[in-house]
Short mmCIF file of C-alpha atoms and ligand atoms in Angstrom, two decimals:
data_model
loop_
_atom_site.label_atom_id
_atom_site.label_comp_id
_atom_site.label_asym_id
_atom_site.label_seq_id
_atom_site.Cartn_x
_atom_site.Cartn_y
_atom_site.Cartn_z
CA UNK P 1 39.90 205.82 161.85
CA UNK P 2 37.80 206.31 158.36
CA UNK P 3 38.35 209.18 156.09
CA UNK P 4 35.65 211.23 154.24
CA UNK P 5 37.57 209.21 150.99
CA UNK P 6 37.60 205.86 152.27
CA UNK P 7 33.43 206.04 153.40
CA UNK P 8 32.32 207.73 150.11
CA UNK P 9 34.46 206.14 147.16
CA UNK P 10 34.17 208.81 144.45
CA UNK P 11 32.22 207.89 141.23
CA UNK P 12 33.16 208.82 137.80
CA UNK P 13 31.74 208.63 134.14
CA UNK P 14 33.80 206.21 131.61
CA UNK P 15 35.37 209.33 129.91
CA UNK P 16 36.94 210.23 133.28
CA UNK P 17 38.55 206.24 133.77
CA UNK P 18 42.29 206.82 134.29
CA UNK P 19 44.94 203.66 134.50
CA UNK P 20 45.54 202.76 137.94
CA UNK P 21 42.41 203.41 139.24
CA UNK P 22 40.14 200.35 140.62
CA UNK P 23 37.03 199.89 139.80
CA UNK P 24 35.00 199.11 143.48
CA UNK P 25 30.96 199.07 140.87
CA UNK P 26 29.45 199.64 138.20
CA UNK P 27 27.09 202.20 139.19
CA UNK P 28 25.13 203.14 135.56
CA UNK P 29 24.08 201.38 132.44
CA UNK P 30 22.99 202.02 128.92
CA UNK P 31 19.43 200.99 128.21
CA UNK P 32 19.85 197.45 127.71
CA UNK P 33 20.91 196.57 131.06
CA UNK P 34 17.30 197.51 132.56
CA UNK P 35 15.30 195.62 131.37
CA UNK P 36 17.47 192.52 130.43
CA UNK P 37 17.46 191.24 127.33
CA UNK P 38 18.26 187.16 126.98
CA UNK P 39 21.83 188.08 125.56
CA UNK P 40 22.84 190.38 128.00
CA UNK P 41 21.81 188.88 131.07
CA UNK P 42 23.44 185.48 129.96
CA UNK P 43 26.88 187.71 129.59
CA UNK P 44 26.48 189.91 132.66
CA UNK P 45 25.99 186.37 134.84
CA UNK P 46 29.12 185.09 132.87
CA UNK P 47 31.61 187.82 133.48
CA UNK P 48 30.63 189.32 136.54
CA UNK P 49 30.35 185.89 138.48
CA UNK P 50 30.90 186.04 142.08
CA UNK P 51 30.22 190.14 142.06
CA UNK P 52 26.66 191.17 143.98
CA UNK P 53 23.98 192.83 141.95
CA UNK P 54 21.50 195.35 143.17
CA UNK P 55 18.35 195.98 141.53
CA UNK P 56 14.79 195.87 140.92
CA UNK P 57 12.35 192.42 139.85
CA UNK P 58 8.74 192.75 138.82
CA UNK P 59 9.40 196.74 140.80
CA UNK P 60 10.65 194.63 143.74
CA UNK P 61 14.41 195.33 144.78
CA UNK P 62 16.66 192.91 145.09
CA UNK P 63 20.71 192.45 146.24
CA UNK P 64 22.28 189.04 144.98
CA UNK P 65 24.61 187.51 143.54
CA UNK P 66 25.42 187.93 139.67
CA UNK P 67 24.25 184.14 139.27
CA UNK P 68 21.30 184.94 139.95
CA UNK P 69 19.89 187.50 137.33
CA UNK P 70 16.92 186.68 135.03
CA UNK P 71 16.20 188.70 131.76
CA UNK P 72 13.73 191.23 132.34
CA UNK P 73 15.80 192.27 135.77
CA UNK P 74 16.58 196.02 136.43
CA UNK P 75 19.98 196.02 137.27
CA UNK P 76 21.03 199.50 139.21
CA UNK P 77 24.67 198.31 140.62
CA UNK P 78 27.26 195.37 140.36
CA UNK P 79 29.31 195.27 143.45
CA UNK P 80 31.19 193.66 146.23
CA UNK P 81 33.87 192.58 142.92
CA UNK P 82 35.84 189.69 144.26
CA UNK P 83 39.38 189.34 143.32
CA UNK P 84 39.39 187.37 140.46
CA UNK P 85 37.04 190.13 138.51
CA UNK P 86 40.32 192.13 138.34
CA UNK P 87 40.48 191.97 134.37
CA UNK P 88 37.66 194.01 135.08
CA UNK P 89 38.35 196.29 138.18
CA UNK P 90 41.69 197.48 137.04
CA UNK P 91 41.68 200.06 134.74
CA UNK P 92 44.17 200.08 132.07
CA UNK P 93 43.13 201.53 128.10
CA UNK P 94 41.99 197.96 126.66
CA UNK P 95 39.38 198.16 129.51
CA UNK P 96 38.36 201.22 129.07
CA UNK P 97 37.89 201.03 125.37
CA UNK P 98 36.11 197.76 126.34
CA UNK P 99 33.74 199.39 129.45
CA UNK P 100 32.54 202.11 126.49
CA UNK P 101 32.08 199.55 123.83
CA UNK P 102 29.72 197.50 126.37
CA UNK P 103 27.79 200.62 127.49
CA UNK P 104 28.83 200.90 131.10
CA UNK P 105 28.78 204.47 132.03
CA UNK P 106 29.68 205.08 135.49
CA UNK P 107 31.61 203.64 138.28
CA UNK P 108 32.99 203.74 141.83
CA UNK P 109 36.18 203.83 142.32
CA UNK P 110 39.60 203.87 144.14
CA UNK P 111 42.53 206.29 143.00
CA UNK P 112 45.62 205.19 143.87
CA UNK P 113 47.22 206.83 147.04
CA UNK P 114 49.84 209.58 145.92
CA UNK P 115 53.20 207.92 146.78
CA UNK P 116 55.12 208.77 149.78
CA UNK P 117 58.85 210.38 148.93
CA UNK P 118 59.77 207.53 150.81
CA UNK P 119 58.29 205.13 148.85
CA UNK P 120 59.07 207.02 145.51
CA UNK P 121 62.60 207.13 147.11
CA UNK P 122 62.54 203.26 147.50
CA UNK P 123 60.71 202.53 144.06
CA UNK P 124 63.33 204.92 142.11
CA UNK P 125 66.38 202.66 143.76
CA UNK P 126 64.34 200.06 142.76
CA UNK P 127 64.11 200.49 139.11
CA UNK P 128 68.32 201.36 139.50
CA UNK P 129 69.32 198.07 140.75
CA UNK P 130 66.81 196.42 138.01
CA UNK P 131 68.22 197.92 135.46
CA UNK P 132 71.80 197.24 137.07
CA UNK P 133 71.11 193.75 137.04
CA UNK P 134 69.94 194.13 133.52
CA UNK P 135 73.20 195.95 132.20
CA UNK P 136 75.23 193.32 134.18
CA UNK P 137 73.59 190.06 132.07
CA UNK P 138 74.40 191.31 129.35
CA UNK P 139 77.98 191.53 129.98
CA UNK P 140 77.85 188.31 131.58
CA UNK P 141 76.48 186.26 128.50
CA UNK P 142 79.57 186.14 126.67
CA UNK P 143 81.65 184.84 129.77
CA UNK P 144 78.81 182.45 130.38
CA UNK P 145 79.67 180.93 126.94
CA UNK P 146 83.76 181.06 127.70
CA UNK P 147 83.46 179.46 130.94
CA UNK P 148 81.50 176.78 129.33
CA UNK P 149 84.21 176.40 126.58
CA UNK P 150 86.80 176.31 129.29
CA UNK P 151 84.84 173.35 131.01
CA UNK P 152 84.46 171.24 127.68
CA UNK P 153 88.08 171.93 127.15
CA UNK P 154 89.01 170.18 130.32
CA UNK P 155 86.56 167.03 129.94
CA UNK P 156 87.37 166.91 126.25
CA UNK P 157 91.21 167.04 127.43
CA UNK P 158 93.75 163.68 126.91
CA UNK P 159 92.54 160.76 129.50
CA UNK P 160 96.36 160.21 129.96
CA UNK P 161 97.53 163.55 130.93
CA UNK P 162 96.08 164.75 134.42
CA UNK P 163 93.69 167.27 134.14
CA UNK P 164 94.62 170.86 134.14
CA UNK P 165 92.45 173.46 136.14
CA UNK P 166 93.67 176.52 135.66
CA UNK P 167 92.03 178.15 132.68
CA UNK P 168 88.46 176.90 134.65
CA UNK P 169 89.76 178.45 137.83
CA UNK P 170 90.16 181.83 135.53
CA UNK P 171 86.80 181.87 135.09
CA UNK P 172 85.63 180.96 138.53
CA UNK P 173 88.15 184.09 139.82
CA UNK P 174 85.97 186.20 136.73
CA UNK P 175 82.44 185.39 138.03
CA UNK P 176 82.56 184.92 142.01
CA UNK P 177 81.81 188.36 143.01
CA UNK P 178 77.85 189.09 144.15
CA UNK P 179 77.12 190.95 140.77
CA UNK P 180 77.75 188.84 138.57
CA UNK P 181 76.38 185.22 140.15
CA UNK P 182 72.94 187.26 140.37
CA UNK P 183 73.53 188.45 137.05
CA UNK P 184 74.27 185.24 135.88
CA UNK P 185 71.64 182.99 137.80
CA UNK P 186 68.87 184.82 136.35
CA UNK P 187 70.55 184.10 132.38
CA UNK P 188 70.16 180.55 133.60
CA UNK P 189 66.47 181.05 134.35
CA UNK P 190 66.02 182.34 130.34
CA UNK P 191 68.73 180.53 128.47
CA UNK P 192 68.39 176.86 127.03
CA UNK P 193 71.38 174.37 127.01
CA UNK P 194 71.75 170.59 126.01
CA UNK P 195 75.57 170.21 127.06
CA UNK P 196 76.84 168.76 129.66
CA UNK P 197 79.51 171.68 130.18
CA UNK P 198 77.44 174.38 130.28
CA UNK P 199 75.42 172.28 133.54
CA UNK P 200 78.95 172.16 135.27
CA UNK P 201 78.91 176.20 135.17
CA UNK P 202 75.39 176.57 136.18
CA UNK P 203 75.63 174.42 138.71
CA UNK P 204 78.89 176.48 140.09
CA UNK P 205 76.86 179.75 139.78
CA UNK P 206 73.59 178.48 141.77
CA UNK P 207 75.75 176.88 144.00
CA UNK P 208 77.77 179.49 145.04
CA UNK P 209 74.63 181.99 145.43
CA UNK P 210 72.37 179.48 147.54
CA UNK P 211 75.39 178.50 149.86
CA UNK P 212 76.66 181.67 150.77
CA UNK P 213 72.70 183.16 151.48
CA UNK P 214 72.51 179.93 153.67
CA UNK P 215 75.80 180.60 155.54
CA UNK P 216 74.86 184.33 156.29
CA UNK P 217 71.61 183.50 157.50
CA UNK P 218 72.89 180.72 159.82
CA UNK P 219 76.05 182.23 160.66
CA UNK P 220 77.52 179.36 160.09
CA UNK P 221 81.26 179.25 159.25
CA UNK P 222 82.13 177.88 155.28
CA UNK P 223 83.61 174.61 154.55
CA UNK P 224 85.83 176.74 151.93
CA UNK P 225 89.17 178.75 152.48
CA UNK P 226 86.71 181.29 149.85
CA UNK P 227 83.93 182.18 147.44
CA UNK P 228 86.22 180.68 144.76
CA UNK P 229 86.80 177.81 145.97
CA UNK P 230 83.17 177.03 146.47
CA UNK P 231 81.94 178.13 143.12
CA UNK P 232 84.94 175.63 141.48
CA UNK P 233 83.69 172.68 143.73
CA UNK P 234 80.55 172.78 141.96
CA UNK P 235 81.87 173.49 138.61
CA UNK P 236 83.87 170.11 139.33
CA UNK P 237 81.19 167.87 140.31
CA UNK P 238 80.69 166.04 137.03
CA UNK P 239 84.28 166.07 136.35
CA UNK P 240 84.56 162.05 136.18
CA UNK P 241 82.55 162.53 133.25
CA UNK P 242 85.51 163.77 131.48
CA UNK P 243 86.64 159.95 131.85
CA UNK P 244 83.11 158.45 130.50
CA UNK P 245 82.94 158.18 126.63
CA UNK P 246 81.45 161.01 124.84
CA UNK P 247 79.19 159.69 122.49
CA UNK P 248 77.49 158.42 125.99
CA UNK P 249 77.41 161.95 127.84
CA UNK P 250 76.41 163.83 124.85
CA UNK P 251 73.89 161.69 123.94
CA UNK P 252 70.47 163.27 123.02
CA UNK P 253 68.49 160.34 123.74
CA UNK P 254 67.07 159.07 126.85
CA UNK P 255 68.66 155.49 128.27
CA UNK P 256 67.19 152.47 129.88
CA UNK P 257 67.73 152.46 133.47
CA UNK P 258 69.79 149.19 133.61
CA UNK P 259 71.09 149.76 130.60
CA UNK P 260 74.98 149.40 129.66
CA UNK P 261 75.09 153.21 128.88
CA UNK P 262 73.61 153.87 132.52
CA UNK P 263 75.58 151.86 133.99
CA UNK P 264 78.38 153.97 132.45
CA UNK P 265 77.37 156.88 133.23
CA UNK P 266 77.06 155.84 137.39
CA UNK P 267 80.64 155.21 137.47
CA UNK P 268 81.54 159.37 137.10
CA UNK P 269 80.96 160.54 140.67
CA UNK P 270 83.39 157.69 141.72
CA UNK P 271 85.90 158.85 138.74
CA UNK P 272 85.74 162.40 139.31
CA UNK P 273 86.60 161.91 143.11
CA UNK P 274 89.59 160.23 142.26
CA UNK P 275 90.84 162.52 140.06
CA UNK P 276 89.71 165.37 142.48
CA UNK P 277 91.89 163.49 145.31
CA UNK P 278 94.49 163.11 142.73
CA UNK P 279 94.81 166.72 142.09
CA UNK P 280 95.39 167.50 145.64
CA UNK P 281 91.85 169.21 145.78
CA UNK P 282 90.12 169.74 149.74
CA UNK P 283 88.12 166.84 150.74
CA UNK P 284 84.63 168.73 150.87
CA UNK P 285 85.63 169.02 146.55
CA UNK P 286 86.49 165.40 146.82
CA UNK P 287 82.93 164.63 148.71
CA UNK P 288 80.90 166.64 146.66
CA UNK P 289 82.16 164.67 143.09
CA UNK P 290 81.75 161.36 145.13
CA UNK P 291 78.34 161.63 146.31
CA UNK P 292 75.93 163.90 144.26
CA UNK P 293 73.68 161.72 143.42
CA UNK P 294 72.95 160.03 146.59
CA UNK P 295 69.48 160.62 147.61
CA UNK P 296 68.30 161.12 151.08
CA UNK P 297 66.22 158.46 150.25
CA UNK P 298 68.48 155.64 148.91
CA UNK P 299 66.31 152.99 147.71
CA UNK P 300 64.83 155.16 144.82
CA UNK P 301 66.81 154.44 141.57
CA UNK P 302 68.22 157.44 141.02
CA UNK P 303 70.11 156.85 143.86
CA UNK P 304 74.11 156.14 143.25
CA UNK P 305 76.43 154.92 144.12
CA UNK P 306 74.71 152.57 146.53
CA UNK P 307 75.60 151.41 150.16
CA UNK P 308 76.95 155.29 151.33
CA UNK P 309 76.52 155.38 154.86
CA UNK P 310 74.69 159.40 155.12
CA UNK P 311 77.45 160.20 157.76
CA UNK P 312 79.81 160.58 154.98
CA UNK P 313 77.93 163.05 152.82
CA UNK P 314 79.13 166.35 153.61
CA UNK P 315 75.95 169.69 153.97
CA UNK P 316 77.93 171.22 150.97
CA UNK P 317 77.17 167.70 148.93
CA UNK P 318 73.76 167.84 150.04
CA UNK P 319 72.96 171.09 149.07
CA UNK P 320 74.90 170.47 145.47
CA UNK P 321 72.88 167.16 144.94
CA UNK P 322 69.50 169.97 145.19
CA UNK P 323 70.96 172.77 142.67
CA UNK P 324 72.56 169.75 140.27
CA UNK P 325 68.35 168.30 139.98
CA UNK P 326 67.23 172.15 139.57
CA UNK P 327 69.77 173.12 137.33
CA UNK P 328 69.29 169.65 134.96
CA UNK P 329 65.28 169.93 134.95
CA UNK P 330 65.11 173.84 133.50
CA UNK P 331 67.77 173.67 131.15
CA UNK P 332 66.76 172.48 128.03
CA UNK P 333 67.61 168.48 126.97
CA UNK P 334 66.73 167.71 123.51
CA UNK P 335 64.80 164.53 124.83
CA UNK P 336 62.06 166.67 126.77
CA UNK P 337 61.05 170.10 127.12
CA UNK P 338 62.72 172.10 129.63
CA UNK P 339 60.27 172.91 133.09
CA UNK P 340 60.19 176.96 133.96
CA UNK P 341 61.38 177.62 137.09
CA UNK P 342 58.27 178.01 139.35
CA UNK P 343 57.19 174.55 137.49
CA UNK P 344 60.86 172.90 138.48
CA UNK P 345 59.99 174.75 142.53
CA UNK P 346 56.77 173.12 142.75
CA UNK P 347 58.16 169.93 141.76
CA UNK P 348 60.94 170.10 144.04
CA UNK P 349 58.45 171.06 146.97
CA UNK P 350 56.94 168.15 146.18
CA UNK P 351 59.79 165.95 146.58
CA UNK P 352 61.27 167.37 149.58
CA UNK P 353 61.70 165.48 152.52
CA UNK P 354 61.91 162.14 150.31
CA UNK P 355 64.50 163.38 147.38
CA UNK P 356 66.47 165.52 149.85
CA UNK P 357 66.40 167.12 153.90
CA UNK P 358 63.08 169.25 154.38
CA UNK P 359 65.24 171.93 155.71
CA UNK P 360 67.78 172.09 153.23
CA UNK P 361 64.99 172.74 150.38
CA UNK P 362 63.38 175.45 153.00
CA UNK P 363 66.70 177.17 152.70
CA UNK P 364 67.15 176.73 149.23
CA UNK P 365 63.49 178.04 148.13
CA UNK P 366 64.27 181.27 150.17
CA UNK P 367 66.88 182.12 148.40
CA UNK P 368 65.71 181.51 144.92
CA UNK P 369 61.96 182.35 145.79
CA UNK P 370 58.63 180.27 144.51
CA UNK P 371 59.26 182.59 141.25
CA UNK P 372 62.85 182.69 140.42
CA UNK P 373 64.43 186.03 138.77
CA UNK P 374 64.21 185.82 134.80
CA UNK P 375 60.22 183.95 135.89
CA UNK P 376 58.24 185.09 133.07
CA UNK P 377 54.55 185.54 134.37
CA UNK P 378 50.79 186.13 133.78
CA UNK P 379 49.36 189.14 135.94
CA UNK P 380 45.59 189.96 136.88
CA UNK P 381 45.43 191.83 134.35
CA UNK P 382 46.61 189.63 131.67
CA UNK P 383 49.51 191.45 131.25
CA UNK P 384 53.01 189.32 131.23
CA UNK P 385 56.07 190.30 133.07
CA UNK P 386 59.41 189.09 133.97
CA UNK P 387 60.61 188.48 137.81
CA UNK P 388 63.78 190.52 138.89
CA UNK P 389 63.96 190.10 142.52
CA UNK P 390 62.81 187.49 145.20
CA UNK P 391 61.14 189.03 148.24
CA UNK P 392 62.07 188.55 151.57
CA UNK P 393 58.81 187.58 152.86
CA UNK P 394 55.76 187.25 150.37
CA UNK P 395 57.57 184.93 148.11
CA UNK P 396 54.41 185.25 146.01
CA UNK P 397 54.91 188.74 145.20
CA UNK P 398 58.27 189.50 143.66
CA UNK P 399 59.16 192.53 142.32
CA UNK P 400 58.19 192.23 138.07
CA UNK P 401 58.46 193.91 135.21
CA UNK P 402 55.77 194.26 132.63
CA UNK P 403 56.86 192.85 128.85
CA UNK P 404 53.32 192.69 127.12
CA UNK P 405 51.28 195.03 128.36
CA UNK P 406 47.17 193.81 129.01
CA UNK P 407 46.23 194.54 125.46
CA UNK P 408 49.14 191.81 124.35
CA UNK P 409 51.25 194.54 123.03
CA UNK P 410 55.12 195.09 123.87
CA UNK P 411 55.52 198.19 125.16
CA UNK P 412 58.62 200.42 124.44
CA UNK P 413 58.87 201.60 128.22
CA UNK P 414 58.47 198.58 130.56
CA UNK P 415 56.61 199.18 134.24
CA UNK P 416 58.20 197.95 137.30
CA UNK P 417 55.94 196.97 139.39
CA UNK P 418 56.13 195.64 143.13
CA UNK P 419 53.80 193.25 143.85
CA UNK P 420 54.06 194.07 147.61
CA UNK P 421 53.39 197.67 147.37
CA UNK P 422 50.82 197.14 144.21
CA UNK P 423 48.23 194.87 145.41
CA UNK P 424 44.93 195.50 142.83
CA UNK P 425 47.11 193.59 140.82
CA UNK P 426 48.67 189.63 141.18
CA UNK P 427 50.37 186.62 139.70
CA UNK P 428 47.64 184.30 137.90
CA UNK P 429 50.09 181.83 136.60
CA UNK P 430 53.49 181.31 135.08
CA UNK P 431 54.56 180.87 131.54
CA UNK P 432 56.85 179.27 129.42
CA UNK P 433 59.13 182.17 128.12
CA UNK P 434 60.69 180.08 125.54
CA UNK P 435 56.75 179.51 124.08
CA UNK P 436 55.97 183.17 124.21
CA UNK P 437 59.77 184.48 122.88
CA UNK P 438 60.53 181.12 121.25
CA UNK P 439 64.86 181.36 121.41
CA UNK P 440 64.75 185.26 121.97
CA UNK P 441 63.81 185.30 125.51
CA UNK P 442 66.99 186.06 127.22
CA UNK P 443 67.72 188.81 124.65
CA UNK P 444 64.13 190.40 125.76
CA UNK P 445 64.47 190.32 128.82
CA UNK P 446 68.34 192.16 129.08
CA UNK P 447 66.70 194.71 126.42
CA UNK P 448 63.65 195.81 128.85
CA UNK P 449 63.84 200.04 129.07
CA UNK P 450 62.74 199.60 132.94
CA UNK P 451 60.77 202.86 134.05
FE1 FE2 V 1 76.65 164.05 138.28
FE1 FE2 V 2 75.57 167.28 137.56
#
């Protein structure tokens, strides 16, 4: 069923272009559009590319594509706009103050629906929980930083003495519950670290958060007594490192393969799971330490320690060896720029099914999503916006809100904007936040005024 609306798209003059709307053709033209001039036509062909164009030739009328204009042509209409015209098709005030500038007078177009109280209902609880998740970063930061200094206090602590985990277990206890690991996974997708320490409590946030969402889906029962326990497994698994010398683990530089310093460094999952077993820590702890960095594939170099039979490596290790090669390639290392997240996806997608189990990284990408939350990204529009939740489904159209607005200005109010629900608009690509917001970028994003 058509409606009168949907068969006869209403048309309006440039003065009466309002934001939102979508621009379905360009319907009349100042003078120098009919005929051509050189200039024009050579611009028109450029920026309307893969759009139709109806008009008249030598008084003969013709409908194709933009390509295909001459100067002298009469042109009457540009339509059938494909996607990628959307800089063009969605108005927002840059465009309009560009559409008068260029003499384009009137145009087709589609007003947006009126939302549903449903919907506004749904986009309202929306905003809420953004802003939630907002107000909850920022109170995380600071115990971000403690738990860090609690975890350099225990590696830095006396090789004699055993090592004491109870001021680390504190912290795990502070920053288990669903809040805050959401709170805090996304300041891992903004922040940039070069320690070691501040990996081990990444790695026990993601951890936590991908395992659980993995054991709810499956219904599968945990290998942990509880949530605790899980998150301090992971904030453990580099703990032999505590027991390699630490001008060699806080190195800046990048080592030789087969060098002594390497070599070193592939003795800490062996350490760490003795001093796990030591402690009188469960053997899935134990496992995890010992076998991290064994690759499904275990010929590839990065594979240690060698001659594991895969039997013995435990789904939890499996799972950590996945987060522990996420976590290390975003965060910052002084040897080579950190990746963004969606960068760090795509190259785990790539290595999937040779680096670690196919199913095990289908799991994991659900969870996190193709764009994980604190993503900075390019719209349609140009505009650039920040991820804040991972959809179910359409993992290519998260829910976002806008920092720069199209024009390249930051705005004081910031739009949320789901990408399911708003689809004249979509991600183009993804960008660096650290090269748009240089060191500020976490501090931007908790300060967004989300409307
Ligand atoms: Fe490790
Ligand atoms: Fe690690």
């Amino acid at each position: 069923m058509t409606t009168e609306g949907q068969n006869n798209p209403p048309e309006v003059s440039v003065q009466e272009l309002k934001t939102g709307m979508l621009i379905t053709a360009y319907t009349r033209f100042e003078e120098k559009y009919a005929p051509l001039d050189e200039e024009t036509c050579a611009w028109v062909k450029h920026n309307f590319s893969g759009a139709s164009v109806r008009g008249q030739r030598n008084g003969v009328p013709f409908l194709f594509m933009a390509a295909n204009l001459q100067p002298g042509d009469h042109i009457l209409e540009v339509l059938h706009m494909p996607r990628s015209l959307s800089h063009i098709c969605v108005v927002n005030n840059g465009l309009i103050k560009e559409l008068k500038a260029r003499g384009f007078l009137r145009f087709r177009v589609q007003v947006p629906a009126a939302a549903s109280p449903e919907k506004s209902a749904a986009r309202t609880a929306a905003v809420a929980k953004a802003s939630h998740l907002l107000e909850t970063m920022k109170q995380s930061i600071r115990l971000c930083e403690n738990a860090t200094t609690a975890v350099k206090s225990l590696m830095d602590s006396d090789s004699e003495t055993a090592p004491n985990f109870q001021e680390v277990k504190q912290y795990v206890d502070q920053m288990s519950d669903d809040e805050m690991i959401q709170a805090v996974s996304a300041i891992i997708s903004l922040k940039e670290n070069d320690h070691v320490y501040a990996h081990c409590v990444d790695v026990g946030v993601i951890f936590q958060q991908v395992y659980f969402a993995i054991m709810d889906k499956r219904g599968d029962q945990s290998a942990f007594k509880n949530h605790q326990e899980a998150m301090l497994a992971a904030f453990l698994h580099d703990i032999g490192k505590a027991r390699i010398s630490k001008e060699t683990i806080t190195s800046t530089k990048a080592f030789k393969r087969d060098g002594p310093e390497m070599q070193e460094i592939r003795k800490h999952p062996q350490i760490g799971a003795k001093l796990l077993a030591e402690a009188g820590m469960p053997d899935v702890m134990v496992n995890m330490a010992h076998f991290h960095h064994v690759k499904r594939d275990e010929s590839m170099n990065s594979s240690y320690p060698e001659g594991v039979k895969q039997s013995e490596i435990l789904f939890e290790t499996r799972l950590l060896a996945l987060v522990d090669v996420y976590q290390a390639l975003i965060s910052g290392r002084s040897y080579k720029k950190s990746w963004t997240p969606p960068a760090v996806m795509r190259y785990l997608d790539a290595m999937a099914g040779v680096e670690f189990d196919l199913d095990l990284w289908d799991a994991f990408q659900a969870v996190m999503g193709y764009y994980p939350v604190g993503s900075l990204v390019k719209l349609s529009d140009h505009s650039l916006a920040f991820v804040i939740s991972v959809p179910q489904k359409d993992i290519l159209r998260p829910q976002v809100i806008v920092v720069v607005d199209a024009e390249g200005q930051r705005t004081e109010e910031n739009r949320f904007i789901d990408l399911k629900e708003d689809l004249s608009l979509s991600i183009q690509k993804d960008m660096d936040s650290f090269d748009v917001f240089k060191s500020d970028a976490l501090h931007v994003f908790t300060s967004l005024n989300v409307v």
